[in-house]
mmCIF file of C-alpha atoms in Angstrom:
data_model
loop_
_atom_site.group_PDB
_atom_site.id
_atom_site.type_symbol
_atom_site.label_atom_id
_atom_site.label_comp_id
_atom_site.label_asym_id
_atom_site.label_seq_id
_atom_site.Cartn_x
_atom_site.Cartn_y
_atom_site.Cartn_z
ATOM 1 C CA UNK O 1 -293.874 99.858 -58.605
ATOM 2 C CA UNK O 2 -291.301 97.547 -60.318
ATOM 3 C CA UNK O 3 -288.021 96.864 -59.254
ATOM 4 C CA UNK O 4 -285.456 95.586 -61.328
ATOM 5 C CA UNK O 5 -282.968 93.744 -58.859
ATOM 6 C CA UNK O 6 -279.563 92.451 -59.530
ATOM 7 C CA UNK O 7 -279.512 89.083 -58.025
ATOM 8 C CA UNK O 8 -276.086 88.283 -57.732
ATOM 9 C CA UNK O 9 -273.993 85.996 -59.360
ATOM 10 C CA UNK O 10 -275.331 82.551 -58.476
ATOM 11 C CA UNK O 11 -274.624 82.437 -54.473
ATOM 12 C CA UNK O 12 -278.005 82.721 -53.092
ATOM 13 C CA UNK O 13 -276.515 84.880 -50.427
ATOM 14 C CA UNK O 14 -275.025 87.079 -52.416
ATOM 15 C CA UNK O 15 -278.160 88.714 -53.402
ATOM 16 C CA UNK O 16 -278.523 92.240 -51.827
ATOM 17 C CA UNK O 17 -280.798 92.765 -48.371
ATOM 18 C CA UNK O 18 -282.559 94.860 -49.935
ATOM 19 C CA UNK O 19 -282.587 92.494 -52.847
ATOM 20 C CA UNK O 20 -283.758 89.887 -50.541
ATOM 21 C CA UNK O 21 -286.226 91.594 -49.158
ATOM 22 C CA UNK O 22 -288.307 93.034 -51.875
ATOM 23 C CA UNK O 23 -288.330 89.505 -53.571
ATOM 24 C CA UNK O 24 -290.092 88.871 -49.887
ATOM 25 C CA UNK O 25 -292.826 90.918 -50.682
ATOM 26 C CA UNK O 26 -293.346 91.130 -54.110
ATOM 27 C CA UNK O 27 -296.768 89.916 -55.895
ATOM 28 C CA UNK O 28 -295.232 89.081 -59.336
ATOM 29 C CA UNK O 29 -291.566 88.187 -60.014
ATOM 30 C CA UNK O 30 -290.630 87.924 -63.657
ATOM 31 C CA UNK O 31 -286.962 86.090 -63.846
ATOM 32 C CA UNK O 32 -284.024 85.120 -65.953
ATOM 33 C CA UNK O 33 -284.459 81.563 -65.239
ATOM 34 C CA UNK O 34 -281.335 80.151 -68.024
ATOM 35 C CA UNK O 35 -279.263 82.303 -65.916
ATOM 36 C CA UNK O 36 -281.085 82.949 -62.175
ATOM 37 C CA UNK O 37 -280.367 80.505 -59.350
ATOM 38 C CA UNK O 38 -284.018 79.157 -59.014
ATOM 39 C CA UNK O 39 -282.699 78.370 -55.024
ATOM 40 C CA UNK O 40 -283.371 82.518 -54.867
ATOM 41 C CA UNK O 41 -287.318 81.913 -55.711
ATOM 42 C CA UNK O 42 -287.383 80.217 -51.980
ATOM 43 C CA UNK O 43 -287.059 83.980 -50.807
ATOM 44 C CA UNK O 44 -290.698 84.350 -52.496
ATOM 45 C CA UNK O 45 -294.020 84.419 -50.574
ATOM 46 C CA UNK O 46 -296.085 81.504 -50.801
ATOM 47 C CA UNK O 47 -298.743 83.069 -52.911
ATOM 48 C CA UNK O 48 -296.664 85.384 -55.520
ATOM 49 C CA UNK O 49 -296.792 84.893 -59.167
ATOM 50 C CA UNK O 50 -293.710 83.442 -60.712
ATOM 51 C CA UNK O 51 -292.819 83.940 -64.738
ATOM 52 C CA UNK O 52 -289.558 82.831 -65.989
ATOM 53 C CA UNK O 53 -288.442 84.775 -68.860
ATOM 54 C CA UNK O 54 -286.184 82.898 -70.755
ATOM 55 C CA UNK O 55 -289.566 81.709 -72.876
ATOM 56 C CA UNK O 56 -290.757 84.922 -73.260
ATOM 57 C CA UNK O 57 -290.975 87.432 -75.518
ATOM 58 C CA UNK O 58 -290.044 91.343 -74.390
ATOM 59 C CA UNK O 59 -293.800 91.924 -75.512
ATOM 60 C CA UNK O 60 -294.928 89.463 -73.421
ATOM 61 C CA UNK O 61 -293.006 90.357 -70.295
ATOM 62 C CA UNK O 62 -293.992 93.971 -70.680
ATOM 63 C CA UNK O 63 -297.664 92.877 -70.866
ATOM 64 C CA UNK O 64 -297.026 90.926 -67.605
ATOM 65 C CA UNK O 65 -295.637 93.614 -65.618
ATOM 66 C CA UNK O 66 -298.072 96.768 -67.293
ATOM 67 C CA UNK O 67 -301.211 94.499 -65.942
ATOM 68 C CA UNK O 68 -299.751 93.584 -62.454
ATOM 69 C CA UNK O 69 -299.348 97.776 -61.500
ATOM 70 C CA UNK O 70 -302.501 98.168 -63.134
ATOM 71 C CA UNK O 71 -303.855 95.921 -60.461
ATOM 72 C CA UNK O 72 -301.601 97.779 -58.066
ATOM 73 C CA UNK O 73 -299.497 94.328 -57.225
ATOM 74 C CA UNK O 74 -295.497 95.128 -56.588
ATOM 75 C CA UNK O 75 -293.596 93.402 -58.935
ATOM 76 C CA UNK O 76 -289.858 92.423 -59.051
ATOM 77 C CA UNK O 77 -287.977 91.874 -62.657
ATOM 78 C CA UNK O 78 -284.924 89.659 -61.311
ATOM 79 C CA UNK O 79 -281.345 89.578 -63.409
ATOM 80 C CA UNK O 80 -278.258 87.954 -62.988
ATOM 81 C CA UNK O 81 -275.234 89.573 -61.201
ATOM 82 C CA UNK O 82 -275.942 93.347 -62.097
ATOM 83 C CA UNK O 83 -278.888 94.625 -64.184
ATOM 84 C CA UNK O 84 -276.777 97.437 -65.791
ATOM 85 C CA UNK O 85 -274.145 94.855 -67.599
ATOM 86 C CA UNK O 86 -275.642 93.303 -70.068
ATOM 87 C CA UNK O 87 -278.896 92.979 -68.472
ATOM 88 C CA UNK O 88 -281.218 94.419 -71.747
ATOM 89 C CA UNK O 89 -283.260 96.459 -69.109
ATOM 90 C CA UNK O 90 -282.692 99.932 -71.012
ATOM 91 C CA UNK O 91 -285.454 98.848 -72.957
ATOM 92 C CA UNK O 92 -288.016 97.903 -70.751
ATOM 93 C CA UNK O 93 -287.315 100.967 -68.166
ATOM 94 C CA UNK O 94 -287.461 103.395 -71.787
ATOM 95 C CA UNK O 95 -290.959 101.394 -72.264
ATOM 96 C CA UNK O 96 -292.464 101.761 -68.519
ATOM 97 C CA UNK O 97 -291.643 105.119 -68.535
ATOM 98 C CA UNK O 98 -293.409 105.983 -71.316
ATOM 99 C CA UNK O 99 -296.648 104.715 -69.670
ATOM 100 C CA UNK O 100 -295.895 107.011 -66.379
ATOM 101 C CA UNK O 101 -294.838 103.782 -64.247
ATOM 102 C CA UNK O 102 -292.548 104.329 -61.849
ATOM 103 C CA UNK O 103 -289.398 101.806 -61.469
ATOM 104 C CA UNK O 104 -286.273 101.237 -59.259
ATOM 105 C CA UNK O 105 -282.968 99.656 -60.159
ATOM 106 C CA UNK O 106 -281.861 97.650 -57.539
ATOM 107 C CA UNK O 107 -277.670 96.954 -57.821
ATOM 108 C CA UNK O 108 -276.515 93.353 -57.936
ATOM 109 C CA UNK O 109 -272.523 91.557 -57.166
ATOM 110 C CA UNK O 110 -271.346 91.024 -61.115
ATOM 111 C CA UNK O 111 -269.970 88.079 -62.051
ATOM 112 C CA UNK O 112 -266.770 90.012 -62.903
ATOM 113 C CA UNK O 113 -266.061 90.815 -58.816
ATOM 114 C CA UNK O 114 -267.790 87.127 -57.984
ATOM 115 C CA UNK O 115 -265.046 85.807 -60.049
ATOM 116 C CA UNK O 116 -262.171 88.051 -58.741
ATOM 117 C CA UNK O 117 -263.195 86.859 -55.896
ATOM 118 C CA UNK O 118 -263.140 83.083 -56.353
ATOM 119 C CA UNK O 119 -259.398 83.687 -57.649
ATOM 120 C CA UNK O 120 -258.793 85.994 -54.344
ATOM 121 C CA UNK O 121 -257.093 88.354 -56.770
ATOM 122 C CA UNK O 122 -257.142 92.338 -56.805
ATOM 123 C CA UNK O 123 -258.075 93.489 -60.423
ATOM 124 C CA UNK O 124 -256.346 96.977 -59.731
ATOM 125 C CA UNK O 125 -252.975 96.653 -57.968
ATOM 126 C CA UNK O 126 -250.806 99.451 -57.613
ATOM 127 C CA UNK O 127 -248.277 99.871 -60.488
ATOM 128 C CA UNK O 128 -249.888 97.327 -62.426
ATOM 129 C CA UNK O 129 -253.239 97.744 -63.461
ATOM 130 C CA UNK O 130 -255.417 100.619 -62.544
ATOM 131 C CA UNK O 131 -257.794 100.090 -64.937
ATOM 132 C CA UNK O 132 -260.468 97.369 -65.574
ATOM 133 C CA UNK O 133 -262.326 97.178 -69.006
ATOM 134 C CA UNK O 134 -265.834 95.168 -69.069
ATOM 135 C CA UNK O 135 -266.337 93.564 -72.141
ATOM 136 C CA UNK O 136 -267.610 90.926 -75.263
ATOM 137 C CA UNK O 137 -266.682 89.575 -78.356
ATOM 138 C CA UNK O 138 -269.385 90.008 -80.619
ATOM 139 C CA UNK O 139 -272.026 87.315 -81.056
ATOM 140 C CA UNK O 140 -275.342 88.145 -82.325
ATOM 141 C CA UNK O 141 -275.308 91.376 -79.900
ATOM 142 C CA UNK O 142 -272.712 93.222 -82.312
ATOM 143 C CA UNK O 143 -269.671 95.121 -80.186
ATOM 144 C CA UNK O 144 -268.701 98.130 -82.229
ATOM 145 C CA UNK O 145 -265.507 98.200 -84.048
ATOM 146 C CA UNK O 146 -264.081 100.668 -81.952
ATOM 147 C CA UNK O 147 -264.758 98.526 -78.927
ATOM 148 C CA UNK O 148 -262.944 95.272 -80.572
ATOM 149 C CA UNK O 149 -260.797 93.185 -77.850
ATOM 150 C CA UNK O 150 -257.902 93.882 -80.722
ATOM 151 C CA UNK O 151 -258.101 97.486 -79.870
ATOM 152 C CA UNK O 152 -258.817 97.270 -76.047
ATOM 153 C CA UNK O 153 -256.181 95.335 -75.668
ATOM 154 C CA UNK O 154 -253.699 98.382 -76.835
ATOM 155 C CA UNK O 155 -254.584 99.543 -72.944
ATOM 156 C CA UNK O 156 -252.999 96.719 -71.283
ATOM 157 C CA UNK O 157 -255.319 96.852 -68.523
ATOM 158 C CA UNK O 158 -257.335 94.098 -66.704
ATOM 159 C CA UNK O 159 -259.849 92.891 -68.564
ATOM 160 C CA UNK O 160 -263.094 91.025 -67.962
ATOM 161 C CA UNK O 161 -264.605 89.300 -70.415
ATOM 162 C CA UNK O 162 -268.663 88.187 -70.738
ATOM 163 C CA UNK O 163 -270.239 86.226 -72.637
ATOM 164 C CA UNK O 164 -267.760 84.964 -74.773
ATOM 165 C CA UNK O 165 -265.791 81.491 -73.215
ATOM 166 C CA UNK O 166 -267.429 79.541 -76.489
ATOM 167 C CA UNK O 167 -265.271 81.857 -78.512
ATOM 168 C CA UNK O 168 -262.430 81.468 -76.581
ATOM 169 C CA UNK O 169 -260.115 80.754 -79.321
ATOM 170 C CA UNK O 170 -261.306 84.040 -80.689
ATOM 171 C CA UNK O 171 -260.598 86.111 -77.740
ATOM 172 C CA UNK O 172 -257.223 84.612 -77.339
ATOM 173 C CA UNK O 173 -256.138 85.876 -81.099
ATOM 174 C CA UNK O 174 -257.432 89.264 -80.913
ATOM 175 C CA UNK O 175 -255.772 89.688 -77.460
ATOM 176 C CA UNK O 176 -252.909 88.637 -78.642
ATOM 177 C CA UNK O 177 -252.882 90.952 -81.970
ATOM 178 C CA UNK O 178 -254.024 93.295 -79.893
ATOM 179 C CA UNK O 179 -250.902 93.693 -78.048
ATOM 180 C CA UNK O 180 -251.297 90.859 -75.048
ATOM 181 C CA UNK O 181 -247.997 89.147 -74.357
ATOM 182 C CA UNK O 182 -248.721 85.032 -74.622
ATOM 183 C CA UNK O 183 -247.820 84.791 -70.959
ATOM 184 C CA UNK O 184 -250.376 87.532 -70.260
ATOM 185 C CA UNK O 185 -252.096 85.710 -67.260
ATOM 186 C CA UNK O 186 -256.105 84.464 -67.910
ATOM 187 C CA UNK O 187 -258.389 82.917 -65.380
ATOM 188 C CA UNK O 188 -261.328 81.614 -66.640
ATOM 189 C CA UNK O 189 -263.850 81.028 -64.013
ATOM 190 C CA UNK O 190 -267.417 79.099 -64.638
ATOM 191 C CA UNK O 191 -270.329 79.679 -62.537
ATOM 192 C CA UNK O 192 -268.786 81.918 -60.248
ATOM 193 C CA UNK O 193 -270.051 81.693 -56.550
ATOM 194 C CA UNK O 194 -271.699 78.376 -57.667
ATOM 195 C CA UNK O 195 -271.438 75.119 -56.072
ATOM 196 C CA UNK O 196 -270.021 73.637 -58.838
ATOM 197 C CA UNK O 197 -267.656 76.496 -59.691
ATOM 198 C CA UNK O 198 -264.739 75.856 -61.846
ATOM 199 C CA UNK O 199 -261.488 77.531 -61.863
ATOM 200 C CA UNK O 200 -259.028 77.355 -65.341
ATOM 201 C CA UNK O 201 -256.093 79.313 -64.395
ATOM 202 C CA UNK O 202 -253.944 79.826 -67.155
ATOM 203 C CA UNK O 203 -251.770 82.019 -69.475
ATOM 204 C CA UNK O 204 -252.873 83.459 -72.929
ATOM 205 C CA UNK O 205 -250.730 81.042 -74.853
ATOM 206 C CA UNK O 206 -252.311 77.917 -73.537
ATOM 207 C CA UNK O 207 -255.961 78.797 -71.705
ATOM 208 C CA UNK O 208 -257.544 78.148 -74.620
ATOM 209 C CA UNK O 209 -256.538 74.099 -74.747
ATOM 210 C CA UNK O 210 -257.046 73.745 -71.066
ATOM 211 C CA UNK O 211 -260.774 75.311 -71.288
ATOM 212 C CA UNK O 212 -261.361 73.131 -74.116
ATOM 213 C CA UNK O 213 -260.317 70.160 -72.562
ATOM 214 C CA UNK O 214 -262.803 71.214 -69.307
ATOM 215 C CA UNK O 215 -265.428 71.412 -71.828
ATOM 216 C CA UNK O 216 -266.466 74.910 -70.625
ATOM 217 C CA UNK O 217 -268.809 76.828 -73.010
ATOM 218 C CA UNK O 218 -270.850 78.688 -71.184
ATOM 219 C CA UNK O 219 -272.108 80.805 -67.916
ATOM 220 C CA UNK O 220 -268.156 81.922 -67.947
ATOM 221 C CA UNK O 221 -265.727 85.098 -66.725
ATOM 222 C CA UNK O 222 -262.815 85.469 -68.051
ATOM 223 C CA UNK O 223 -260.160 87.524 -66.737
ATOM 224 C CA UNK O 224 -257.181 88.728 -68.268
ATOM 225 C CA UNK O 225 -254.111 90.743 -67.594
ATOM 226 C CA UNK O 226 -251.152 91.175 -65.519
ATOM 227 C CA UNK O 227 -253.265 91.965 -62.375
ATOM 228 C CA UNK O 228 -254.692 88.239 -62.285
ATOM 229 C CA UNK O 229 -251.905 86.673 -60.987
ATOM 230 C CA UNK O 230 -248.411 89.730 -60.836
ATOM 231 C CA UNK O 231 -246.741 89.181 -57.470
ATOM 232 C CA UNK O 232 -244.635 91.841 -58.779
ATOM 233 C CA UNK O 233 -246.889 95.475 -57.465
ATOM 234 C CA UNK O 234 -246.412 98.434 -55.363
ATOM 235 C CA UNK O 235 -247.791 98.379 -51.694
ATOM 236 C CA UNK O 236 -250.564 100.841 -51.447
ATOM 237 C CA UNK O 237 -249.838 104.522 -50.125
ATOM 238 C CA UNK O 238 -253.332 104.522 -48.725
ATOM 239 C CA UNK O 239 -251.240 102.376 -45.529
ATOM 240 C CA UNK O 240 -247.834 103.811 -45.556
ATOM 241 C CA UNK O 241 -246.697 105.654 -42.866
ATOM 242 C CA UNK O 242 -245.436 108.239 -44.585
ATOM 243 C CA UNK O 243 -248.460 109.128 -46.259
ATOM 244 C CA UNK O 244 -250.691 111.529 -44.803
ATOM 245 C CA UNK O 245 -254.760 111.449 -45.735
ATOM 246 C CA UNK O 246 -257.262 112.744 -44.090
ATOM 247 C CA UNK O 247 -257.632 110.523 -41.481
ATOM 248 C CA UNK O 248 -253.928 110.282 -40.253
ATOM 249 C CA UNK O 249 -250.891 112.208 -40.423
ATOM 250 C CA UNK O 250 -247.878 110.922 -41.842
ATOM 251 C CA UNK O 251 -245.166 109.624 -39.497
ATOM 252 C CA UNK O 252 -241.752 110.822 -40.322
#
């Protein structure tokens, strides 16, 4: 079996317990290292085999993995934050499956939700955002043209933005023909759940300057939108006594 397993954004503790505890048992553990906290490979056994991926090629990876189930060894294929954002793994679960092997997709904490966290904000408060778009600026993965920020940005929702802080001159013009407001609020937040985690807080008007002069360019969430920092929201009916649910009656 291989298991693909989301290892969380950086905080070693933030990986899953089930995360946690197939990395305990597995034989052969192929991971991410430019992006992986290495600290996580403590959670290994003593005698399992340990690839990092970032020098190899899909081919090779596949080759790895194919061999260890052929000598019936469990293998674990660890990614940053979640596997299913921008994780490539479509191609390697289209590929195993094709040879009959079975696989399991083990869920992660994203980067976006480490870093809403490290701001303590609420990406979807009431009246103000209920919607949150994940996204890129293209790079040499191409985003399609009817996914541009310029376009996105006609939603006004809360957006969260990978992959793209060494553009971020980029992202803050297309926001802003897009329909952003230059006192739309942006946090940028670098190596979220990290020890050395770094918060730019900002508007779009100006967070470009400040992240420049933090020198941030990479390993980067940024988060844009009303719902970042609004103090200005509806209290949630889910609590208010005169809404009923289906756990508790209103009171009138």
């Amino acid at each position: 079996m291989i298991y693909f397993v989301g290892a969380g954004p950086g905080n070693v503790e933030l990986i899953t317990v089930k995360g946690a505890k197939l990395l305990g048992k597995a034989d052969v553990i192929i991971y991410a290292g430019s992006l992986v906290n290495k600290e996580l490979l403590t959670l290994a056994k003593e005698e399992a085999e340990i690839y990092d991926s970032a020098s190899l090629t899909l081919a090779e990876v596949l080759e790895i993995m194919v061999e260890a189930v052929r000598n019936n060894k469990t293998v674990v294929r660890l990614h940053t934050g979640d596997p299913s954002l921008y994780g490539a793994i479509q191609e390697q679960l289209d590929y195993l499956h094709s040879l009959g092997i079975a696989t399991e997709v083990v869920p992660g904490v994203s980067s976006a939700f480490a870093a809403a966290a490290s701001i303590q904000r609420e990406l979807t408060l009431p009246e103000v955002s209920q919607t949150v778009i994940f996204t890129r600026v293209s790079g040499r993965t191409k985003v399609p043209e009817k996914e541009s920020l310029i376009k996105l940005a006609g939603h006004q929702a809360t957006m969260a933005i990978f992959l793209s802080v060494h553009q971020i001159e980029q992202v803050v013009d297309q926001l802003l023909q897009g329909g952003y407001t230059p006192t739309t609020p942006v946090a940028v937040i670098e190596k979220a759940s990290w020890p050395e985690e770094r918060i730019v807080r900002g508007e779009l008007q100006d967070i470009a300057e400040q992240v420049k002069e933090a020198k941030i360019t990479k390993t980067a969430m940024i988060l844009v939108g009303d719902a970042v920092a609004s103090t200005n929201y509806a209290l949630s009916k889910l609590y208010h006594p005169e809404f009923s649910h289906g756990f508790r009656r209103a009171k009138n």
